[in-house]
């Protein structure tokens, strides 16, 4: 087998296969035979319609049909050239590759078996560029359009595993449903107003199903900063851009609520006066407050051992050293007065366990 066709070939066979869908569905395998009879070239077409097959399967079936025609319908002393535009099928036929797909193994075995020495010595298998136009391609289209076979030699084409076309789900496209207008700006007149908003905790990540909605909102807020007409308006827009996470991505809020607010274009309520008493109170011990939040986050993440370790460390962090404890205990002891010491022996009286009245 080689890529150079014989110039004195008595028959040239073009093989091709095609399916409506590459992975399955209606398909066709076809060959177009050009035979030299004297000085006249005769063309004969053969094709078979498959209700369900992959593209690679019908390509291999077409090559097998070409080999069967060459062995049984071409004179034994004539040279034959077979042309295919499938690189995979060509590499299998010349021994450079073997089919690995389970649906192709049976066809590949038949191709190998039919290529006996008597046929291989007078056969040339060639690969052509698909863009140059394969004569068998138009036969494939004809077979698919008709939904039936072409030619009077149906035995040339082998049976193939039936493969239906895969049903592809339509690609889900999330359309931006946030209102074109940005939310009403917050009433921030002083640095204290801005500091009060820092009590609202925001998420560090965006829910996956809300990434597009969040991206559109940030993009519009950034455009408002760039297109501001004066510095005052630009500074206000920058503040609104920085406050977007607190207004749309609050912590401790369900993801479904966040997605709903992004879709509707309505921010969460950030009025500190409506917050709970616990949130509004100024925590005197900032260190303990931060420890409480850290333990709370670890608990929600399931890191119970780490949270317990933090609690143990905190319990002993400000503890008094052992040496100081000993000194403090010594100071609490009352020294014995020497005048209270006496060598007088107290009388010891035997007392029965049970009295006569019991």
XYZ file of C-alpha atoms in Angstrom:
358
model
C 0.000 0.000 0.000
C 1.299 3.471 -0.815
C 0.103 6.977 -1.569
C 1.198 6.998 -5.217
C -1.529 5.733 -7.573
C -0.611 3.398 -10.383
C -0.594 5.169 -13.737
C -1.658 1.970 -15.511
C -4.474 1.009 -13.115
C -7.472 -0.683 -14.674
C -9.792 0.566 -11.937
C -9.827 3.545 -9.610
C -12.275 3.363 -6.689
C -13.178 6.404 -4.588
C -14.550 5.618 -1.109
C -16.317 8.000 1.231
C -18.762 8.001 4.105
C -20.772 10.683 5.802
C -23.248 11.082 8.652
C -25.688 13.822 9.479
C -24.077 14.032 12.930
C -20.491 12.999 13.551
C -21.444 11.005 16.665
C -24.426 9.195 15.165
C -27.641 9.434 13.215
C -28.593 8.822 9.555
C -25.475 8.057 7.518
C -24.300 6.691 4.174
C -21.282 4.814 2.802
C -20.537 4.956 -0.915
C -17.958 4.097 -3.541
C -17.535 5.461 -7.043
C -15.780 3.034 -9.428
C -13.962 4.137 -12.583
C -13.039 1.143 -14.800
C -11.167 1.182 -18.061
C -12.783 -0.863 -20.817
C -10.591 -0.502 -23.876
C -10.326 3.224 -24.368
C -13.537 4.062 -22.525
C -13.743 4.893 -18.796
C -16.976 3.669 -17.195
C -18.238 4.999 -13.882
C -20.445 2.999 -11.539
C -21.755 4.137 -8.148
C -22.704 2.052 -5.140
C -23.999 3.196 -1.788
C -25.833 2.051 1.313
C -28.042 3.996 3.684
C -27.660 3.452 7.454
C -30.406 4.635 9.783
C -27.877 5.248 12.525
C -24.069 5.195 12.430
C -21.092 7.359 13.269
C -19.047 9.137 10.637
C -15.945 7.019 11.271
C -17.943 3.806 10.933
C -19.324 4.660 7.487
C -15.875 5.830 6.341
C -14.466 2.408 7.281
C -17.462 0.629 5.707
C -16.848 2.522 2.457
C -13.202 1.409 2.339
C -14.235 -2.193 3.041
C -16.769 -1.998 0.198
C -14.037 -0.711 -2.130
C -11.761 -3.619 -1.152
C -14.554 -6.157 -1.691
C -15.302 -4.710 -5.116
C -11.606 -4.785 -6.039
C -11.262 -8.425 -4.993
C -14.433 -9.840 -6.540
C -15.312 -7.551 -9.452
C -11.967 -6.558 -10.994
C -9.919 -8.894 -13.195
C -7.130 -10.678 -11.365
C -4.376 -9.263 -13.557
C -5.499 -5.640 -13.306
C -4.028 -3.072 -10.976
C -6.386 -1.162 -8.668
C -6.176 2.206 -6.922
C -8.425 3.011 -3.970
C -8.728 6.633 -2.860
C -10.101 7.787 0.516
C -10.191 11.177 2.209
C -10.263 9.759 5.761
C -6.836 9.936 7.362
C -7.800 7.526 10.151
C -9.147 4.858 7.796
C -6.138 5.227 5.494
C -3.668 4.791 8.388
C -5.476 1.625 9.489
C -5.428 0.166 5.991
C -1.680 0.694 5.550
C -0.877 -0.659 9.021
C 0.220 2.620 10.636
C -2.696 2.669 13.086
C -5.310 0.351 14.545
C -8.874 1.208 15.427
C -9.455 1.542 19.169
C -13.147 2.408 19.127
C -15.259 -0.664 19.943
C -17.662 0.185 17.110
C -14.805 0.092 14.572
C -12.947 -3.026 15.702
C -15.175 -5.442 13.766
C -14.915 -3.429 10.539
C -11.172 -3.051 11.004
C -10.796 -6.802 11.396
C -12.649 -7.381 8.105
C -10.420 -4.853 6.322
C -7.298 -6.636 7.599
C -8.602 -10.076 6.613
C -9.529 -9.125 3.043
C -6.101 -7.616 2.373
C -4.469 -10.942 1.494
C -1.203 -11.066 -0.538
C -2.972 -11.740 -3.841
C -4.943 -8.479 -3.497
C -2.254 -6.380 -1.832
C 0.299 -6.977 -4.648
C -1.936 -5.270 -7.226
C -3.480 -2.654 -4.948
C -2.570 0.935 -4.143
C -4.406 2.781 -1.377
C -4.122 6.566 -1.523
C -5.190 9.399 0.725
C -6.501 12.610 -0.837
C -7.269 16.041 0.537
C -10.966 16.413 1.210
C -11.022 19.897 -0.309
C -10.016 18.510 -3.712
C -13.401 16.804 -4.058
C -14.064 13.125 -3.604
C -16.241 11.585 -6.327
C -17.863 9.312 -3.745
C -18.975 12.284 -1.655
C -21.743 13.228 -4.060
C -22.934 9.607 -4.004
C -23.109 9.790 -0.183
C -25.253 12.894 -0.381
C -27.510 11.230 -2.897
C -27.954 8.165 -0.645
C -28.749 10.304 2.407
C -31.230 12.432 0.487
C -32.992 9.371 -0.890
C -32.844 7.456 2.357
C -32.104 4.294 0.354
C -29.332 2.283 -1.308
C -27.721 2.940 -4.683
C -26.452 0.231 -7.004
C -27.124 -3.495 -7.327
C -24.399 -4.810 -4.995
C -25.685 -4.314 -1.431
C -23.437 -7.128 -0.212
C -20.417 -4.857 -0.597
C -21.364 -2.932 2.548
C -21.076 -4.521 5.969
C -23.441 -4.173 8.885
C -22.591 -1.458 11.408
C -23.567 -0.899 15.047
C -26.642 1.284 15.230
C -25.947 4.648 16.842
C -28.677 7.252 17.206
C -27.930 10.936 17.050
C -27.126 12.388 20.446
C -29.638 14.859 21.693
C -27.850 18.059 22.434
C -29.403 20.283 25.019
C -29.640 23.890 23.922
C -26.921 25.991 25.446
C -28.152 27.805 28.484
C -27.571 31.509 28.076
C -28.142 33.728 31.076
C -29.362 37.065 29.834
C -28.544 40.114 31.906
C -31.765 40.954 33.702
C -30.449 43.669 36.011
C -32.088 47.021 35.418
C -29.991 49.365 33.231
C -30.085 52.034 35.952
C -27.820 51.739 38.955
C -29.450 51.672 42.425
C -30.182 54.902 44.223
C -26.988 56.254 45.815
C -26.679 56.074 49.583
C -27.032 59.200 51.684
C -23.407 59.597 52.755
C -22.545 63.096 53.955
C -19.661 62.426 56.323
C -16.936 59.949 57.065
C -18.998 58.688 60.018
C -21.777 57.638 57.648
C -19.272 55.688 55.589
C -17.772 54.101 58.722
C -21.192 52.905 59.884
C -21.542 50.893 56.677
C -18.395 48.984 57.604
C -20.447 47.069 60.171
C -22.111 45.235 57.265
C -20.055 42.176 56.348
C -19.811 41.172 52.678
C -19.027 37.881 50.949
C -15.551 37.338 49.561
C -16.852 35.400 46.531
C -19.780 35.637 44.111
C -22.197 32.671 43.728
C -21.397 30.831 40.451
C -24.910 31.246 39.062
C -24.755 35.010 39.657
C -21.350 35.815 38.174
C -22.749 37.280 34.945
C -25.272 39.406 36.810
C -22.591 40.687 39.168
C -20.209 41.415 36.279
C -22.841 43.539 34.523
C -23.520 45.496 37.707
C -19.820 46.180 38.345
C -19.276 47.138 34.711
C -22.053 49.746 34.840
C -20.759 51.134 38.123
C -17.250 51.412 36.662
C -18.611 53.147 33.577
C -20.374 55.660 35.834
C -16.992 56.490 37.387
C -15.324 56.994 34.003
C -18.134 59.094 32.534
C -18.538 61.405 35.556
C -18.717 65.092 34.564
C -16.978 66.517 37.647
C -14.739 65.373 40.473
C -17.514 65.440 43.090
C -19.720 63.150 41.055
C -16.738 60.920 40.276
C -15.888 60.568 43.988
C -19.494 59.684 44.764
C -19.496 57.057 42.015
C -16.239 55.596 43.331
C -17.790 55.251 46.793
C -20.856 53.560 45.272
C -18.560 51.164 43.378
C -16.705 50.274 46.586
C -19.977 49.694 48.442
C -21.455 47.295 45.871
C -20.325 44.151 47.752
C -21.961 45.393 50.979
C -25.190 46.269 49.170
C -25.532 43.153 46.966
C -23.322 40.446 48.558
C -23.997 40.531 52.317
C -22.611 37.727 54.434
C -24.921 35.248 56.193
C -27.531 35.564 53.425
C -28.717 32.650 51.311
C -27.447 32.419 47.748
C -30.983 32.311 46.358
C -31.760 35.679 47.921
C -28.583 37.207 46.505
C -29.427 35.953 43.001
C -32.961 37.312 43.323
C -31.734 40.758 44.358
C -29.213 40.832 41.498
C -31.874 39.835 38.981
C -34.254 42.486 40.245
C -31.536 45.095 40.561
C -32.521 45.883 44.156
C -29.804 46.132 46.822
C -30.161 44.842 50.358
C -31.162 47.225 53.142
C -28.096 48.947 54.596
C -29.793 51.219 57.116
C -27.780 50.754 60.295
C -30.702 51.976 62.384
C -32.645 48.860 61.412
C -29.900 46.514 62.396
C -30.244 44.306 65.446
C -29.152 45.646 68.818
C -26.299 43.175 68.955
C -24.809 44.435 65.693
C -25.182 48.103 66.530
C -23.554 47.873 69.961
C -19.940 48.871 70.111
C -17.933 45.942 71.322
C -15.600 47.102 74.085
C -13.329 44.116 73.877
C -12.323 44.081 70.199
C -10.012 41.175 70.699
C -12.739 38.908 72.054
C -15.100 40.095 69.324
C -12.641 39.101 66.590
C -12.070 35.748 68.292
C -15.812 35.161 68.397
C -16.169 35.858 64.667
C -13.211 33.637 63.832
C -14.592 30.718 65.863
C -18.001 31.245 64.275
C -16.522 31.033 60.763
C -14.519 27.925 61.641
C -17.644 26.311 63.047
C -19.618 26.981 59.869
C -16.777 25.484 57.806
C -16.778 22.350 59.945
C -13.304 22.989 61.415
C -14.310 22.121 64.963
C -10.864 20.981 66.108
C -9.263 24.246 65.016
C -11.995 26.228 66.779
C -11.464 24.247 70.017
C -7.740 24.844 69.794
C -8.297 28.590 69.516
C -10.583 28.498 72.559
C -7.997 26.568 74.614
C -5.224 28.942 73.605
C -7.348 31.934 74.487
C -8.218 30.427 77.872
C -4.556 30.134 78.852
C -3.202 33.121 76.953
C -3.667 35.666 79.783
C -3.231 33.136 82.575
C -0.947 33.979 85.519
C 2.368 32.092 85.538
C 2.709 29.292 88.049
C 5.453 31.024 90.035
C 3.320 34.086 90.565
C 0.389 31.948 91.650
C 2.559 30.294 94.331
C 3.716 33.648 95.663
C 0.167 34.932 95.787
C -0.994 31.860 97.688
C 1.833 32.267 100.221
C 0.680 35.797 100.891
C -2.758 34.485 101.813
C -1.411 32.163 104.506
C -1.614 33.521 108.097
C 1.615 33.029 109.964
C 1.339 30.994 113.155
C 1.565 33.018 116.368
C 4.191 31.708 118.813
C 1.961 32.482 121.810
C -0.701 30.130 120.505
C 1.631 27.176 120.615
C 1.027 24.793 123.601
C 2.329 21.384 124.530
C -0.794 20.455 126.481
C -2.278 17.078 125.451
C -5.974 16.892 124.915
C -7.930 13.980 126.427
C -9.128 11.358 124.031
C -12.465 9.776 124.741
C -13.766 6.620 123.124
C -17.165 7.116 121.535
C -19.190 4.019 120.429
C -20.558 3.898 116.944
C -24.059 2.905 118.028
C -25.685 4.301 121.084
C -28.211 2.427 123.272
C -31.093 4.367 121.773
C -30.490 3.170 118.230
